[in-house]
Amino acid sequence: MGGVNHVAVWVAGIVHFMIGAGWYTAFGPAWLAAVGKTEAQIKSEQPNMAIPLVIAVVVAVIIAYALAWLLPKLGAQSAAAGANTGAVLALTLIASTLAMNYGFEARSISLWLINAGYMVVGIAVMGAIIGGWRKKA
């Protein structure tokens, strides 16, 4: 991973996390309805929110490193190409997997739209950052 722009990867991971914060703030009431819980129930089931937040950042950075490895191999060396590749990967790999699982779990389409939508948008933005950010020579 010598050619990886580590700063771009970490920025992309943090931006993805921040998009998630905004996404689930905006869609919070719909998300709660889709999972069939109240905010109080979520807080009682997960009293230490630091754990899922740390997991979210770690996963975002892992995804960003995977993109940083993959984008050059696919020739996606611009912000637009990175965004397109990120969106396609998220839609075909993540959103489709969520759809399959949600079908068996009898989860709602609205929950899938919220969760999959976040991943498609977030990974597209990560791809744009990583694809467009050139290392200084």
PDB file of C-alpha atoms in Angstrom:
ATOM      1  CA  MET A   1       0.000   0.000   0.000  1.00  0.00           C
ATOM      2  CA  GLY A   2       2.953   2.273  -0.658  1.00  0.00           C
ATOM      3  CA  GLY A   3       1.006   4.325  -3.194  1.00  0.00           C
ATOM      4  CA  VAL A   4      -1.899   4.943  -0.848  1.00  0.00           C
ATOM      5  CA  ASN A   5      -2.586   8.501   0.227  1.00  0.00           C
ATOM      6  CA  HIS A   6      -3.115   7.756   3.915  1.00  0.00           C
ATOM      7  CA  VAL A   7      -4.284  11.287   4.680  1.00  0.00           C
ATOM      8  CA  ALA A   8      -6.989  11.046   2.007  1.00  0.00           C
ATOM      9  CA  VAL A   9      -8.033   7.644   3.360  1.00  0.00           C
ATOM     10  CA  TRP A  10      -8.410   8.906   6.922  1.00  0.00           C
ATOM     11  CA  VAL A  11     -10.189  12.072   5.793  1.00  0.00           C
ATOM     12  CA  ALA A  12     -12.548   9.947   3.674  1.00  0.00           C
ATOM     13  CA  GLY A  13     -13.249   7.660   6.632  1.00  0.00           C
ATOM     14  CA  ILE A  14     -13.979  10.572   8.944  1.00  0.00           C
ATOM     15  CA  VAL A  15     -16.157  12.288   6.331  1.00  0.00           C
ATOM     16  CA  HIS A  16     -18.102   9.042   5.881  1.00  0.00           C
ATOM     17  CA  PHE A  17     -18.669   8.944   9.638  1.00  0.00           C
ATOM     18  CA  MET A  18     -19.829  12.578   9.618  1.00  0.00           C
ATOM     19  CA  ILE A  19     -22.223  11.879   6.743  1.00  0.00           C
ATOM     20  CA  GLY A  20     -23.643   9.059   8.866  1.00  0.00           C
ATOM     21  CA  ALA A  21     -24.176  11.424  11.788  1.00  0.00           C
ATOM     22  CA  GLY A  22     -26.104  13.804   9.564  1.00  0.00           C
ATOM     23  CA  TRP A  23     -27.921  11.011   7.733  1.00  0.00           C
ATOM     24  CA  TYR A  24     -29.217   9.318  10.860  1.00  0.00           C
ATOM     25  CA  THR A  25     -30.085  12.673  12.433  1.00  0.00           C
ATOM     26  CA  ALA A  26     -32.161  13.562   9.378  1.00  0.00           C
ATOM     27  CA  PHE A  27     -33.701  10.108   9.036  1.00  0.00           C
ATOM     28  CA  GLY A  28     -33.722   9.319  12.768  1.00  0.00           C
ATOM     29  CA  PRO A  29     -37.490   9.269  13.270  1.00  0.00           C
ATOM     30  CA  ALA A  30     -38.017   7.169  10.127  1.00  0.00           C
ATOM     31  CA  TRP A  31     -35.179   4.834  11.139  1.00  0.00           C
ATOM     32  CA  LEU A  32     -36.642   4.369  14.629  1.00  0.00           C
ATOM     33  CA  ALA A  33     -40.048   3.593  13.105  1.00  0.00           C
ATOM     34  CA  ALA A  34     -38.462   1.148  10.657  1.00  0.00           C
ATOM     35  CA  VAL A  35     -36.643  -0.748  13.420  1.00  0.00           C
ATOM     36  CA  GLY A  36     -39.773  -0.591  15.587  1.00  0.00           C
ATOM     37  CA  LYS A  37     -38.127   1.022  18.595  1.00  0.00           C
ATOM     38  CA  THR A  38     -38.151   4.241  20.519  1.00  0.00           C
ATOM     39  CA  GLU A  39     -35.123   6.354  21.268  1.00  0.00           C
ATOM     40  CA  ALA A  40     -35.423   5.315  24.931  1.00  0.00           C
ATOM     41  CA  GLN A  41     -35.331   1.641  23.951  1.00  0.00           C
ATOM     42  CA  ILE A  42     -32.214   2.162  21.857  1.00  0.00           C
ATOM     43  CA  LYS A  43     -30.507   3.981  24.738  1.00  0.00           C
ATOM     44  CA  SER A  44     -31.433   1.269  27.225  1.00  0.00           C
ATOM     45  CA  GLU A  45     -30.204  -1.498  24.905  1.00  0.00           C
ATOM     46  CA  GLN A  46     -26.978   0.346  24.079  1.00  0.00           C
ATOM     47  CA  PRO A  47     -26.072   2.452  27.109  1.00  0.00           C
ATOM     48  CA  ASN A  48     -22.489   2.969  25.901  1.00  0.00           C
ATOM     49  CA  MET A  49     -22.857   4.610  22.484  1.00  0.00           C
ATOM     50  CA  ALA A  50     -19.071   4.961  22.259  1.00  0.00           C
ATOM     51  CA  ILE A  51     -18.765   1.323  21.168  1.00  0.00           C
ATOM     52  CA  PRO A  52     -20.877   1.511  17.985  1.00  0.00           C
ATOM     53  CA  LEU A  53     -19.427   4.927  17.163  1.00  0.00           C
ATOM     54  CA  VAL A  54     -15.857   3.595  17.361  1.00  0.00           C
ATOM     55  CA  ILE A  55     -16.885   0.583  15.280  1.00  0.00           C
ATOM     56  CA  ALA A  56     -18.400   2.938  12.675  1.00  0.00           C
ATOM     57  CA  VAL A  57     -15.168   4.938  12.365  1.00  0.00           C
ATOM     58  CA  VAL A  58     -13.020   1.793  12.151  1.00  0.00           C
ATOM     59  CA  VAL A  59     -15.254   0.265   9.483  1.00  0.00           C
ATOM     60  CA  ALA A  60     -15.274   3.512   7.489  1.00  0.00           C
ATOM     61  CA  VAL A  61     -11.469   3.619   7.497  1.00  0.00           C
ATOM     62  CA  ILE A  62     -11.292  -0.044   6.449  1.00  0.00           C
ATOM     63  CA  ILE A  63     -13.647   0.670   3.535  1.00  0.00           C
ATOM     64  CA  ALA A  64     -11.584   3.745   2.625  1.00  0.00           C
ATOM     65  CA  TYR A  65      -8.378   1.677   2.533  1.00  0.00           C
ATOM     66  CA  ALA A  66     -10.109  -0.897   0.327  1.00  0.00           C
ATOM     67  CA  LEU A  67     -11.160   1.899  -2.041  1.00  0.00           C
ATOM     68  CA  ALA A  68      -7.664   3.377  -2.018  1.00  0.00           C
ATOM     69  CA  TRP A  69      -6.287  -0.010  -3.054  1.00  0.00           C
ATOM     70  CA  LEU A  70      -8.976  -0.683  -5.654  1.00  0.00           C
ATOM     71  CA  LEU A  71      -9.506   2.689  -7.387  1.00  0.00           C
ATOM     72  CA  PRO A  72      -6.082   2.827  -9.091  1.00  0.00           C
ATOM     73  CA  LYS A  73      -6.517  -0.767 -10.293  1.00  0.00           C
ATOM     74  CA  LEU A  74      -9.799   0.276 -11.923  1.00  0.00           C
ATOM     75  CA  GLY A  75      -8.340   3.464 -13.383  1.00  0.00           C
ATOM     76  CA  ALA A  76     -10.594   5.652 -11.234  1.00  0.00           C
ATOM     77  CA  GLN A  77      -8.119   8.490 -10.751  1.00  0.00           C
ATOM     78  CA  SER A  78     -10.446  11.485 -10.471  1.00  0.00           C
ATOM     79  CA  ALA A  79     -13.104  12.622  -8.026  1.00  0.00           C
ATOM     80  CA  ALA A  80     -15.892  11.815 -10.489  1.00  0.00           C
ATOM     81  CA  ALA A  81     -14.527   8.372 -11.328  1.00  0.00           C
ATOM     82  CA  GLY A  82     -13.936   7.644  -7.638  1.00  0.00           C
ATOM     83  CA  ALA A  83     -17.471   8.714  -6.727  1.00  0.00           C
ATOM     84  CA  ASN A  84     -18.964   6.623  -9.521  1.00  0.00           C
ATOM     85  CA  THR A  85     -16.919   3.577  -8.570  1.00  0.00           C
ATOM     86  CA  GLY A  86     -17.744   3.991  -4.888  1.00  0.00           C
ATOM     87  CA  ALA A  87     -21.459   4.294  -5.606  1.00  0.00           C
ATOM     88  CA  VAL A  88     -21.468   1.263  -7.915  1.00  0.00           C
ATOM     89  CA  LEU A  89     -19.534  -0.853  -5.407  1.00  0.00           C
ATOM     90  CA  ALA A  90     -21.809   0.189  -2.530  1.00  0.00           C
ATOM     91  CA  LEU A  91     -24.944  -0.466  -4.559  1.00  0.00           C
ATOM     92  CA  THR A  92     -23.862  -3.825  -5.946  1.00  0.00           C
ATOM     93  CA  LEU A  93     -22.067  -5.202  -2.889  1.00  0.00           C
ATOM     94  CA  ILE A  94     -23.537  -3.551   0.189  1.00  0.00           C
ATOM     95  CA  ALA A  95     -27.055  -2.476  -0.770  1.00  0.00           C
ATOM     96  CA  SER A  96     -27.754  -5.747  -2.542  1.00  0.00           C
ATOM     97  CA  THR A  97     -26.465  -7.786   0.419  1.00  0.00           C
ATOM     98  CA  LEU A  98     -28.600  -5.754   2.809  1.00  0.00           C
ATOM     99  CA  ALA A  99     -31.616  -6.343   0.542  1.00  0.00           C
ATOM    100  CA  MET A 100     -31.051 -10.091   0.572  1.00  0.00           C
ATOM    101  CA  ASN A 101     -30.648 -10.178   4.359  1.00  0.00           C
ATOM    102  CA  TYR A 102     -33.580  -7.846   4.969  1.00  0.00           C
ATOM    103  CA  GLY A 103     -35.770 -10.066   2.814  1.00  0.00           C
ATOM    104  CA  PHE A 104     -35.083 -13.067   5.033  1.00  0.00           C
ATOM    105  CA  GLU A 105     -35.347 -10.957   8.182  1.00  0.00           C
ATOM    106  CA  ALA A 106     -38.680  -9.453   7.038  1.00  0.00           C
ATOM    107  CA  ARG A 107     -37.326  -5.930   7.455  1.00  0.00           C
ATOM    108  CA  SER A 108     -39.002  -3.011   5.744  1.00  0.00           C
ATOM    109  CA  ILE A 109     -38.068  -1.385   2.474  1.00  0.00           C
ATOM    110  CA  SER A 110     -37.883   1.943   4.295  1.00  0.00           C
ATOM    111  CA  LEU A 111     -35.162   0.594   6.603  1.00  0.00           C
ATOM    112  CA  TRP A 112     -33.286  -0.734   3.578  1.00  0.00           C
ATOM    113  CA  LEU A 113     -33.567   2.634   1.819  1.00  0.00           C
ATOM    114  CA  ILE A 114     -32.208   4.455   4.872  1.00  0.00           C
ATOM    115  CA  ASN A 115     -29.323   2.073   5.568  1.00  0.00           C
ATOM    116  CA  ALA A 116     -28.381   1.278   1.974  1.00  0.00           C
ATOM    117  CA  GLY A 117     -28.808   4.897   0.926  1.00  0.00           C
ATOM    118  CA  TYR A 118     -26.309   6.000   3.550  1.00  0.00           C
ATOM    119  CA  MET A 119     -23.761   3.487   2.353  1.00  0.00           C
ATOM    120  CA  VAL A 120     -24.185   4.392  -1.326  1.00  0.00           C
ATOM    121  CA  VAL A 121     -23.902   8.127  -0.674  1.00  0.00           C
ATOM    122  CA  GLY A 122     -21.145   7.745   1.918  1.00  0.00           C
ATOM    123  CA  ILE A 123     -18.967   5.440  -0.159  1.00  0.00           C
ATOM    124  CA  ALA A 124     -19.486   7.589  -3.262  1.00  0.00           C
ATOM    125  CA  VAL A 125     -18.167  10.576  -1.296  1.00  0.00           C
ATOM    126  CA  MET A 126     -15.259   8.491  -0.001  1.00  0.00           C
ATOM    127  CA  GLY A 127     -14.472   7.454  -3.564  1.00  0.00           C
ATOM    128  CA  ALA A 128     -14.542  11.089  -4.681  1.00  0.00           C
ATOM    129  CA  ILE A 129     -12.133  12.107  -1.928  1.00  0.00           C
ATOM    130  CA  ILE A 130      -9.720   9.244  -2.503  1.00  0.00           C
ATOM    131  CA  GLY A 131      -9.976   9.310  -6.299  1.00  0.00           C
ATOM    132  CA  GLY A 132      -9.506  13.051  -6.525  1.00  0.00           C
ATOM    133  CA  TRP A 133      -6.893  13.688  -3.845  1.00  0.00           C
ATOM    134  CA  ARG A 134      -3.412  13.470  -5.316  1.00  0.00           C
ATOM    135  CA  LYS A 135      -0.366  12.879  -3.134  1.00  0.00           C
ATOM    136  CA  LYS A 136       2.225  15.595  -3.233  1.00  0.00           C
ATOM    137  CA  ALA A 137       5.249  14.520  -5.247  1.00  0.00           C
TER     138      ALA A 137
END
